[in-house]
Tab-separated table of C-alpha atoms and ligand atoms in Angstrom:
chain	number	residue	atom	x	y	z
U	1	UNK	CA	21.425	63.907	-22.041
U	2	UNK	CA	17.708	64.348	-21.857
U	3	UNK	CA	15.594	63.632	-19.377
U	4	UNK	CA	12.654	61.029	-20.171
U	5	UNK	CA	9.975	60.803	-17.612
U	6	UNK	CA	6.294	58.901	-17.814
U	7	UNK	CA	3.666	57.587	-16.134
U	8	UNK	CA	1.188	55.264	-15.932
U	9	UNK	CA	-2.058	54.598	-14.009
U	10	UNK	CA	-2.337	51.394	-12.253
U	11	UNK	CA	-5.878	50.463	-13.219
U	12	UNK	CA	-5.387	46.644	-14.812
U	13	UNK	CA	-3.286	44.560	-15.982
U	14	UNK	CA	-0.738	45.772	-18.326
U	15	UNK	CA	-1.719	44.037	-22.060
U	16	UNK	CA	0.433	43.729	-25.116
U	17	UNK	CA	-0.918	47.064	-26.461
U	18	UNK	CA	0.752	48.602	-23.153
U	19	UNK	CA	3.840	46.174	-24.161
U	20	UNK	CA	4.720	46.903	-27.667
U	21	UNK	CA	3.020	50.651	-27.698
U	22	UNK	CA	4.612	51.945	-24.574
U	23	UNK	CA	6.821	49.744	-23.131
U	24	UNK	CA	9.306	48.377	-25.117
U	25	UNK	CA	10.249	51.677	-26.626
U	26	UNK	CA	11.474	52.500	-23.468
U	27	UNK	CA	13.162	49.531	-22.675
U	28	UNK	CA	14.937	50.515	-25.679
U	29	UNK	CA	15.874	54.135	-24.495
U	30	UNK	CA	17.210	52.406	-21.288
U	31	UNK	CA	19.510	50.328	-23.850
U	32	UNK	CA	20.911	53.662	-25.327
U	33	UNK	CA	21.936	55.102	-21.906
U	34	UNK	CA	19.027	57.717	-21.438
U	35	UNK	CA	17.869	58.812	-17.778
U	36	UNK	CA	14.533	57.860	-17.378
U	37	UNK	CA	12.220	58.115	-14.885
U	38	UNK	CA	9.507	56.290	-14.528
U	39	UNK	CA	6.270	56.072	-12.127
U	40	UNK	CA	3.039	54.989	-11.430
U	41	UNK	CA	0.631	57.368	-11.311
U	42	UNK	CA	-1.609	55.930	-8.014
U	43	UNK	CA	-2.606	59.497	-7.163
U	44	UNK	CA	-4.184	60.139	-10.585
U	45	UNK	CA	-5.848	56.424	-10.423
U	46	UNK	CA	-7.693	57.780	-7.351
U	47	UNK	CA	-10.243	59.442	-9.875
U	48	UNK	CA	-11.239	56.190	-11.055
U	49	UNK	CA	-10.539	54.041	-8.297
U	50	UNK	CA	-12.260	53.826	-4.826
U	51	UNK	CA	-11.341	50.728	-3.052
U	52	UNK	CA	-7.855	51.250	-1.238
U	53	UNK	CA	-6.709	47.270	-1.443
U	54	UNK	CA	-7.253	47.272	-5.146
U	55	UNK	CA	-5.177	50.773	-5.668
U	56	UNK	CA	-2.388	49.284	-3.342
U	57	UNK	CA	-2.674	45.706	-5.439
U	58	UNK	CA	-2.524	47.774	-8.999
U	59	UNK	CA	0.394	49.749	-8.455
U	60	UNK	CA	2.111	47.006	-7.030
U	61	UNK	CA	1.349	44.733	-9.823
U	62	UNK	CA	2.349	47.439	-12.349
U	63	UNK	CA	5.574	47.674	-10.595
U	64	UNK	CA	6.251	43.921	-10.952
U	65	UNK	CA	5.097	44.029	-14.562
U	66	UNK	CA	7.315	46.816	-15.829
U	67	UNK	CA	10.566	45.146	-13.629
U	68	UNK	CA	9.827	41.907	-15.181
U	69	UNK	CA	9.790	43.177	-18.841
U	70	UNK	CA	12.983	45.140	-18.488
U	71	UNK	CA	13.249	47.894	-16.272
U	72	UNK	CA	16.377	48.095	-14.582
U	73	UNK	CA	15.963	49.976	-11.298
U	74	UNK	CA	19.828	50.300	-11.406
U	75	UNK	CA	19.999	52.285	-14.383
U	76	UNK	CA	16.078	53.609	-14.596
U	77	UNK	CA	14.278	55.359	-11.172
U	78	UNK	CA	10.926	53.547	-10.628
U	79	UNK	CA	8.449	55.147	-8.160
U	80	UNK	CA	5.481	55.526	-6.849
U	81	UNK	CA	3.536	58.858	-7.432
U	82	UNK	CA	2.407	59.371	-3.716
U	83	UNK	CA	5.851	58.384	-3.044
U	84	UNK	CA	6.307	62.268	-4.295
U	85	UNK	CA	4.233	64.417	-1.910
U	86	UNK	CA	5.848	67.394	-3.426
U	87	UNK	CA	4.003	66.946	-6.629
U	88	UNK	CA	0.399	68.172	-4.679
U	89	UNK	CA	2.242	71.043	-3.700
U	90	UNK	CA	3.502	71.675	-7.056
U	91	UNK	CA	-0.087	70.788	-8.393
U	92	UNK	CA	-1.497	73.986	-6.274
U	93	UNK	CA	1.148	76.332	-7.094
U	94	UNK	CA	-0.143	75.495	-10.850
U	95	UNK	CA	-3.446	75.477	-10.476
U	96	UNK	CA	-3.485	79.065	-8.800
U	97	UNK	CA	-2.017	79.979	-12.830
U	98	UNK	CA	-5.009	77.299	-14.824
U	99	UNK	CA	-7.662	78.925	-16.748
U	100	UNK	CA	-10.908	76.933	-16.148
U	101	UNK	CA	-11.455	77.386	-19.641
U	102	UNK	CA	-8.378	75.379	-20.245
U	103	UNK	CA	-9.093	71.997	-18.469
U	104	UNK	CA	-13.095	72.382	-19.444
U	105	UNK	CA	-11.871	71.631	-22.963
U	106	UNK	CA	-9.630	68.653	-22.098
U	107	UNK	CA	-11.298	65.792	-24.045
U	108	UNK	CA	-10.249	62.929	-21.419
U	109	UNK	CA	-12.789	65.009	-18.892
U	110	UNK	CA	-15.221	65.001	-21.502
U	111	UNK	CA	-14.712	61.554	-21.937
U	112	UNK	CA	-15.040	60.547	-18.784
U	113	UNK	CA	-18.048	62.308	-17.923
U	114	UNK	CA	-19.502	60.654	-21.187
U	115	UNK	CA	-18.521	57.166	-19.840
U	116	UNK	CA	-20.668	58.281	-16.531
U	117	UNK	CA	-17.576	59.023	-13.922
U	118	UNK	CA	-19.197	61.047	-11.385
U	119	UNK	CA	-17.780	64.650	-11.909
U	120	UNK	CA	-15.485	65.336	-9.559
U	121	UNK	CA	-12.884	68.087	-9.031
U	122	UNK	CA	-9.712	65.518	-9.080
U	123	UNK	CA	-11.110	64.152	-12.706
U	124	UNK	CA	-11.155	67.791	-13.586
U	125	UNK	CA	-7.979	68.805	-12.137
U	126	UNK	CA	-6.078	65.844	-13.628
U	127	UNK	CA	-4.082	67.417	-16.148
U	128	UNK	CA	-2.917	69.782	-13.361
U	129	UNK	CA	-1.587	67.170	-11.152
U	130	UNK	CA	-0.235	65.831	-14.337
U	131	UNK	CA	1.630	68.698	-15.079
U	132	UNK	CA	3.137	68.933	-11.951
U	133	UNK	CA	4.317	64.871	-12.128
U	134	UNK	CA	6.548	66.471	-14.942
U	135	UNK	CA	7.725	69.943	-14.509
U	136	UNK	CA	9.121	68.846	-11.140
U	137	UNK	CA	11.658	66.585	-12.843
U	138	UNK	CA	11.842	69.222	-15.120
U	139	UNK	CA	11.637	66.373	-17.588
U	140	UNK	CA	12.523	67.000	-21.799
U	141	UNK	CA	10.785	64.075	-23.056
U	142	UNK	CA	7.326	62.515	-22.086
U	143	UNK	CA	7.043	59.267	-24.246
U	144	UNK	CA	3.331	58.536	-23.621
U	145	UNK	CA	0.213	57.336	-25.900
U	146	UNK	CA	-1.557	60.190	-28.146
U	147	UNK	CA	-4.638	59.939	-26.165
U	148	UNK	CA	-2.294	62.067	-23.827
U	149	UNK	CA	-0.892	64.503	-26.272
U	150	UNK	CA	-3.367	67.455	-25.406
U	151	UNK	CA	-2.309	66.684	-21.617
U	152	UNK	CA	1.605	67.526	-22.407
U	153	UNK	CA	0.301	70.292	-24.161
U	154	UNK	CA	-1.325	72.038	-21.130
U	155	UNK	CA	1.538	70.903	-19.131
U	156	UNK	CA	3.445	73.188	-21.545
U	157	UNK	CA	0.921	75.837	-21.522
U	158	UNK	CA	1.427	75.886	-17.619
U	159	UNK	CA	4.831	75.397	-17.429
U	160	UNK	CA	4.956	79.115	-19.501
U	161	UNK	CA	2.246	80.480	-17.534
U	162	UNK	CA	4.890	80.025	-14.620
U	163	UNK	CA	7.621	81.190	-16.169
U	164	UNK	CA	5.571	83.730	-17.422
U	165	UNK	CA	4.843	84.941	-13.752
U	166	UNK	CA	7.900	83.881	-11.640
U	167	UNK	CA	11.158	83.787	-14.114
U	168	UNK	CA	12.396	80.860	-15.768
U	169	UNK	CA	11.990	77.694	-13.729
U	170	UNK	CA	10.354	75.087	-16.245
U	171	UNK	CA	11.414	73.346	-19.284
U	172	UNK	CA	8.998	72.972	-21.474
U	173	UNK	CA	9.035	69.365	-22.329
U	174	UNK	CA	7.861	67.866	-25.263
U	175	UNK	CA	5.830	64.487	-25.835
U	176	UNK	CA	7.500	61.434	-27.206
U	177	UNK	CA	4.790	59.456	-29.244
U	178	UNK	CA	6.821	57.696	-31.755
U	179	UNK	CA	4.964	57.062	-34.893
U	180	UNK	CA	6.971	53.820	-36.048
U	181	UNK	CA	4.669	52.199	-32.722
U	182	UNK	CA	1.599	50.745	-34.148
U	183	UNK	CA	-1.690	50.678	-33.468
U	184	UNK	CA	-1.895	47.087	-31.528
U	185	UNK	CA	-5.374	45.259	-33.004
U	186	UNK	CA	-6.840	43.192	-30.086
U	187	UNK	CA	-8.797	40.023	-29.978
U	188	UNK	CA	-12.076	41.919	-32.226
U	189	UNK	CA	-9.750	43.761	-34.506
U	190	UNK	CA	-9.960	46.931	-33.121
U	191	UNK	CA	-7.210	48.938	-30.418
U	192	UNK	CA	-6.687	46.304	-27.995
U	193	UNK	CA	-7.282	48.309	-24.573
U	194	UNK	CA	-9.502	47.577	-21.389
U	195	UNK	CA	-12.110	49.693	-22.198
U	196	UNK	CA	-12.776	47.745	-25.072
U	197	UNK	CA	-12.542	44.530	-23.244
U	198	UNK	CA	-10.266	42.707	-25.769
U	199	UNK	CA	-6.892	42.583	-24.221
U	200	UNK	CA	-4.501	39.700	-23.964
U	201	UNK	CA	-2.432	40.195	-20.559
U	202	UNK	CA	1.476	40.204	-20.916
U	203	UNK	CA	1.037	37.956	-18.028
U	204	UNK	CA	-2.219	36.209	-19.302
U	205	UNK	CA	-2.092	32.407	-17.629
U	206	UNK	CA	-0.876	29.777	-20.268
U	207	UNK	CA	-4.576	28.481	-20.274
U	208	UNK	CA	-6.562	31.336	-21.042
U	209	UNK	CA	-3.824	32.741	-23.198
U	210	UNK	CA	-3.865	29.893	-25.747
U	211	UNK	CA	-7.900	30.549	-25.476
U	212	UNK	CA	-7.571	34.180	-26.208
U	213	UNK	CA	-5.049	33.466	-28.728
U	214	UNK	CA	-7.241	30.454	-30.797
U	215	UNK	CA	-10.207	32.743	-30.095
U	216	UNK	CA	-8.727	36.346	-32.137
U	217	UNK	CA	-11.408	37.246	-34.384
U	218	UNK	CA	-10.086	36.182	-38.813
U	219	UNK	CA	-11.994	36.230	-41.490
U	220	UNK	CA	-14.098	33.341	-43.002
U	221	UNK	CA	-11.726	32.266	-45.529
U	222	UNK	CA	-10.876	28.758	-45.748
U	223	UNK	CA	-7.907	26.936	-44.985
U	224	UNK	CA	-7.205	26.168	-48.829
U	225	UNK	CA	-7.091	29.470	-50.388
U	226	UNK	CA	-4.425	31.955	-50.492
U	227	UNK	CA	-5.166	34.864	-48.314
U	228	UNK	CA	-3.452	38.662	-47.978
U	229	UNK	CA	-1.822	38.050	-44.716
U	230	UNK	CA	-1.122	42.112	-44.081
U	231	UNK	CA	-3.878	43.655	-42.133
U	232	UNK	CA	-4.763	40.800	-40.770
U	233	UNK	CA	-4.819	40.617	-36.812
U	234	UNK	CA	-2.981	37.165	-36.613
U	235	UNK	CA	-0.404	38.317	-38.903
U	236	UNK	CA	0.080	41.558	-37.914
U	237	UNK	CA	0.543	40.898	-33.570
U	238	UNK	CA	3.084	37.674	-34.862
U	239	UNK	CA	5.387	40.567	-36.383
U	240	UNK	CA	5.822	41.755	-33.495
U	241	UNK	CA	6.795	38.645	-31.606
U	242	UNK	CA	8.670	37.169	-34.176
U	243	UNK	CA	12.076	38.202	-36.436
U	244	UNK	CA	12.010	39.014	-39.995
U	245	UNK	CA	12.547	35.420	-41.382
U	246	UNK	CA	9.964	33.765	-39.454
U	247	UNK	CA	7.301	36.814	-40.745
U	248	UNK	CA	8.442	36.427	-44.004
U	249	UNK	CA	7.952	32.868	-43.817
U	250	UNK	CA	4.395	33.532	-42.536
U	251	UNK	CA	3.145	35.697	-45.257
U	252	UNK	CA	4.792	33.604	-47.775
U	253	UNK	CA	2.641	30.707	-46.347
U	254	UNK	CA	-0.610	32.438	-46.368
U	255	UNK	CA	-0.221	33.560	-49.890
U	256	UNK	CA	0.512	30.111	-50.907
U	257	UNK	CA	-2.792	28.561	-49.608
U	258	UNK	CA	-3.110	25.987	-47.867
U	259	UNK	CA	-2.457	27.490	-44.452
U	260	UNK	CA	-5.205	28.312	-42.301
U	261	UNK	CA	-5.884	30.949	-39.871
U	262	UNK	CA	-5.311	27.948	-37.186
U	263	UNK	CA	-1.980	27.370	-38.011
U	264	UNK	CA	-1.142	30.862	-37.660
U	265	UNK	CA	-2.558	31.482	-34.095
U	266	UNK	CA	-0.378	28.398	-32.954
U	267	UNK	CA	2.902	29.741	-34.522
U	268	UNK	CA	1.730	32.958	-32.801
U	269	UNK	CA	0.705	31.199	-29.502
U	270	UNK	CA	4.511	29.556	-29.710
U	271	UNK	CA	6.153	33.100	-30.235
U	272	UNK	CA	4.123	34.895	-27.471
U	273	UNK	CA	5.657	31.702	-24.714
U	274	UNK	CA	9.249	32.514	-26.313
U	275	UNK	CA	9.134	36.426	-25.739
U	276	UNK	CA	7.281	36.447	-22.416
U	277	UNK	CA	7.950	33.145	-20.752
U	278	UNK	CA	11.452	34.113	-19.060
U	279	UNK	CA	9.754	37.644	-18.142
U	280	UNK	CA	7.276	35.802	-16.263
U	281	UNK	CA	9.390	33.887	-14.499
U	282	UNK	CA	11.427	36.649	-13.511
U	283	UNK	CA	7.887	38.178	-12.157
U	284	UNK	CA	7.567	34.687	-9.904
U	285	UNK	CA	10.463	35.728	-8.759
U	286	UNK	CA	10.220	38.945	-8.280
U	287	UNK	CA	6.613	38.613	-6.474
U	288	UNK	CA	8.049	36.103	-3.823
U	289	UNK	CA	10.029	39.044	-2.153
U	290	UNK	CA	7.769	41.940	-1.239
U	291	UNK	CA	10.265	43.740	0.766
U	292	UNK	CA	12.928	44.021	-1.952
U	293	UNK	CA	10.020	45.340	-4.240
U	294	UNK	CA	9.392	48.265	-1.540
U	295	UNK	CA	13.184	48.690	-1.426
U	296	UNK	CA	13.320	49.287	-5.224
U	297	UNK	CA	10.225	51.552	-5.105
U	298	UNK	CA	10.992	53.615	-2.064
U	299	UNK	CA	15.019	53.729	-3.399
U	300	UNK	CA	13.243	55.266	-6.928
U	301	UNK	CA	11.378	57.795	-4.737
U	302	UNK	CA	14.225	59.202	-2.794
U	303	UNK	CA	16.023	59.824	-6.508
U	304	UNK	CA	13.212	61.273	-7.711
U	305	UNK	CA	12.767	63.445	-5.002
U	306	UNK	CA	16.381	64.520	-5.097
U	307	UNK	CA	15.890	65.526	-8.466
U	308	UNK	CA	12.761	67.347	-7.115
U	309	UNK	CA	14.140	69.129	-4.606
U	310	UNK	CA	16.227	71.764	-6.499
U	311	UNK	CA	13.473	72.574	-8.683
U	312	UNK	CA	10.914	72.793	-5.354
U	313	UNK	CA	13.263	75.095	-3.377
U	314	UNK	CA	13.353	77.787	-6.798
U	315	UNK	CA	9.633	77.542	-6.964
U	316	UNK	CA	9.362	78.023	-3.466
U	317	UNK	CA	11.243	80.994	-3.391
U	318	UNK	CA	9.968	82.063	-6.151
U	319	UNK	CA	5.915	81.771	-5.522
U	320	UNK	CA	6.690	83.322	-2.325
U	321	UNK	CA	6.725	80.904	0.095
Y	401	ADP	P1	-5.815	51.236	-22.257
Y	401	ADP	O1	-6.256	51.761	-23.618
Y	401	ADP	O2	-5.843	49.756	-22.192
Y	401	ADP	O3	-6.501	51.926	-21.100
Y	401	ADP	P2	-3.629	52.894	-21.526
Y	401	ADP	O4	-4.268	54.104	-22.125
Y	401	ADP	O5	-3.534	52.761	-20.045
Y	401	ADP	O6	-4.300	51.594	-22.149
Y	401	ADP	O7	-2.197	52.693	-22.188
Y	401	ADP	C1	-0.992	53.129	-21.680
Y	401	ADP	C2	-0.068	53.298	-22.863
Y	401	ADP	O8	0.063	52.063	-23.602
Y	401	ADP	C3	-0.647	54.295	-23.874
Y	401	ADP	O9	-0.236	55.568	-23.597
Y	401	ADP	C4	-0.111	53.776	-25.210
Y	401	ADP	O10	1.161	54.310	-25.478
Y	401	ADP	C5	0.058	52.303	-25.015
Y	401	ADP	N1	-1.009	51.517	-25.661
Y	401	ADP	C6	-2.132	51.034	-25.083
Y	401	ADP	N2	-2.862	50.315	-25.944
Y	401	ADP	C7	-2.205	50.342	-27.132
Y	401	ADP	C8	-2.449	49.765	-28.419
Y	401	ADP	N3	-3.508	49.004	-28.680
Y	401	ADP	N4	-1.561	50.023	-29.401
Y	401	ADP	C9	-0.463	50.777	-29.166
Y	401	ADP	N5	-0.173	51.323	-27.982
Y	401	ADP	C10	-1.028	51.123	-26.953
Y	402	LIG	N1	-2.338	60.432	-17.688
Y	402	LIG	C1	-1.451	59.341	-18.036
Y	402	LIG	C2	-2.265	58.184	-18.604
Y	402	LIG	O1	-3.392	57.989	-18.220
Y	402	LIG	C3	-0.671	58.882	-16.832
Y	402	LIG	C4	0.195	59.978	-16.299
Y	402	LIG	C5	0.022	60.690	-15.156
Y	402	LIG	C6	1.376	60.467	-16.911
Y	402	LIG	N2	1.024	61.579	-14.988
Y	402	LIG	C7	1.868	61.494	-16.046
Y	402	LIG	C8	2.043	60.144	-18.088
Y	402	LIG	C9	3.024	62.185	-16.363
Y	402	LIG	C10	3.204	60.854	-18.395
Y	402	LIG	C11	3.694	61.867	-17.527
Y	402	LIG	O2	-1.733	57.430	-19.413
């Protein structure tokens, strides 16, 4: 069986882009029995993130989000990062092996500095810390967005620098970035994500949702004539809500004429409530009782680091230590 790790930073609420890009996919590998382990990345947040209530808040809340929408802490390991001090100590051990010249041409630090983050030495040593998040659980698989493929590739670079050095210790895991998973338009047309500021929230109140969801940006075309339905936003997000019939039924519609871009949003509106509605409920639920969250988290942590110890005590020994 291989082992499937990721990550993600809490820094905002999770949006359907996060939903149908990231997370469903591996809901689904949860379905097929894989072992999966999956965190939230609160250390690496701290480069972004300087007020301590709104890191603790944001992990929390991503923790809620992904147990709401399917992750099953009985059959998955959910953790907190910091929950796994042995990852800084791993980070070190790495970084004592990383070329400057390697991170200097990672484009997320370029980015970054071109979106005016102060330059700081975590920012630049992300990758690193990244690295170690996944060579610790000696992890196969690293299902993540391709915005973070040239991260899994210096985590490979490292993890054979290491070997390299101190015998074979690291598997050299590969990123999972499966290309059936779309390209999620968001409420202007183009990638939904914060930075662009056109997300819809998985947990988006009813209110504003039906605003967001009314307000998605369509093309002039009036109700009466037949329109193209594929590459259109409305048309495209309602396949993913919806089954095969009811899209059919859709495009069939728009072709026809006679069915506006109005119509659509509320038949899309309608699918969202049927998909998400019981998740949110289960997220009332689930928010109500903040020590069973902690027990969940801090149960994930102790498998993780069980996992992590083995791998620790060879590096250890091996590094000199
Ligand atoms: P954002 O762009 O909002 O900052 P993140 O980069 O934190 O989102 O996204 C986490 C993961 O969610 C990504 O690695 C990617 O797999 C997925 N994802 C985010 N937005 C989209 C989108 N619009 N379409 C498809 N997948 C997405
Ligand atoms: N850098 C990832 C992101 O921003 C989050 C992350 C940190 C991660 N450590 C990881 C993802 C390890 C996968 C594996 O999306």
């Amino acid at each position: 069986m291989k082992k499937i790790l990721t990550g993600i930073q809490p820094s905002g609420a999770l949006h359907w882009g996060n939903y149908f890009g990231a997370m469903r996919s591996m809901f689904a590998l949860q379905e097929k029995g894989e072992d999966i382990f999956m965190f939230i990345a609160n250390f690496h947040a701290m480069t972004t993130q300087r007020d301590g209530a709104a890191l603790r808040a944001a992990t929390r809340d991503v923790a809620l989000d992904y147990l709401a929408c399917g992750l099953d802490p009985n059959r998955s390991r959910i953790y907190r990062q910091s929950d796994v001090p042995e990852v800084q100590e791993l980070a070190w051990y790495l970084s004592c092996l990383t070329p400057m010249g390697l991170l200097e041409r990672c484009h997320s630090y370029k980015d970054k500095m071109a979106h005016g983050f102060d330059a700081t030495h975590g920012l630049f040593a992300y990758p690193v810390l990244m690295a170690a998040d996944i060579l610790i659980m000696n992890a196969d698989l690293v299902p993540v967005g391709k915005d973070q493929k040239q991260h899994l590739e210096v985590t490979r670079d490292l993890a054979q620098k290491f070997n390299n050095a101190y015998g074979e210790i690291f598997t050299l895991p590969d990123a999972y970035i499966p290309d059936t998973v779309a390209v999620i338009p968001g409420l202007d047309g183009q990638k939904m994500s914060k930075s662009y500021h056109n997300t819809i929230e998985i947990f988006e109140e009813p209110s504003s949702l039906k605003k967001k969801v009314m307000g998605i940006k369509t093309d002039s075309t009036p109700m009466e004539e037949p329109k193209e339905p594929e590459g259109n936003s409305i048309y495209e997000l309602y396949k993913l809500f919806a089954s095969p019939e009811e899209v059919a039924d859709m495009a069939a519609k728009f072709r026809a004429g006679g069915y506006g871009y109005g119509h659509a949003k509320k038949e899309l509106l309608a699918a969202c409530h049927r998909l998400f509605d019981p998740f949110r409920a289960k997220r009332d639920e689930l928010a109500k009782d903040e020590d069973a969250l902690e027990d969940i988290l801090r149960d994930g942590a102790r498998k993780a680091r069980e996992a992590a110890a083995p791998v620790m005590e060879k590096v250890r020994a091996a590094v000199g230590l």
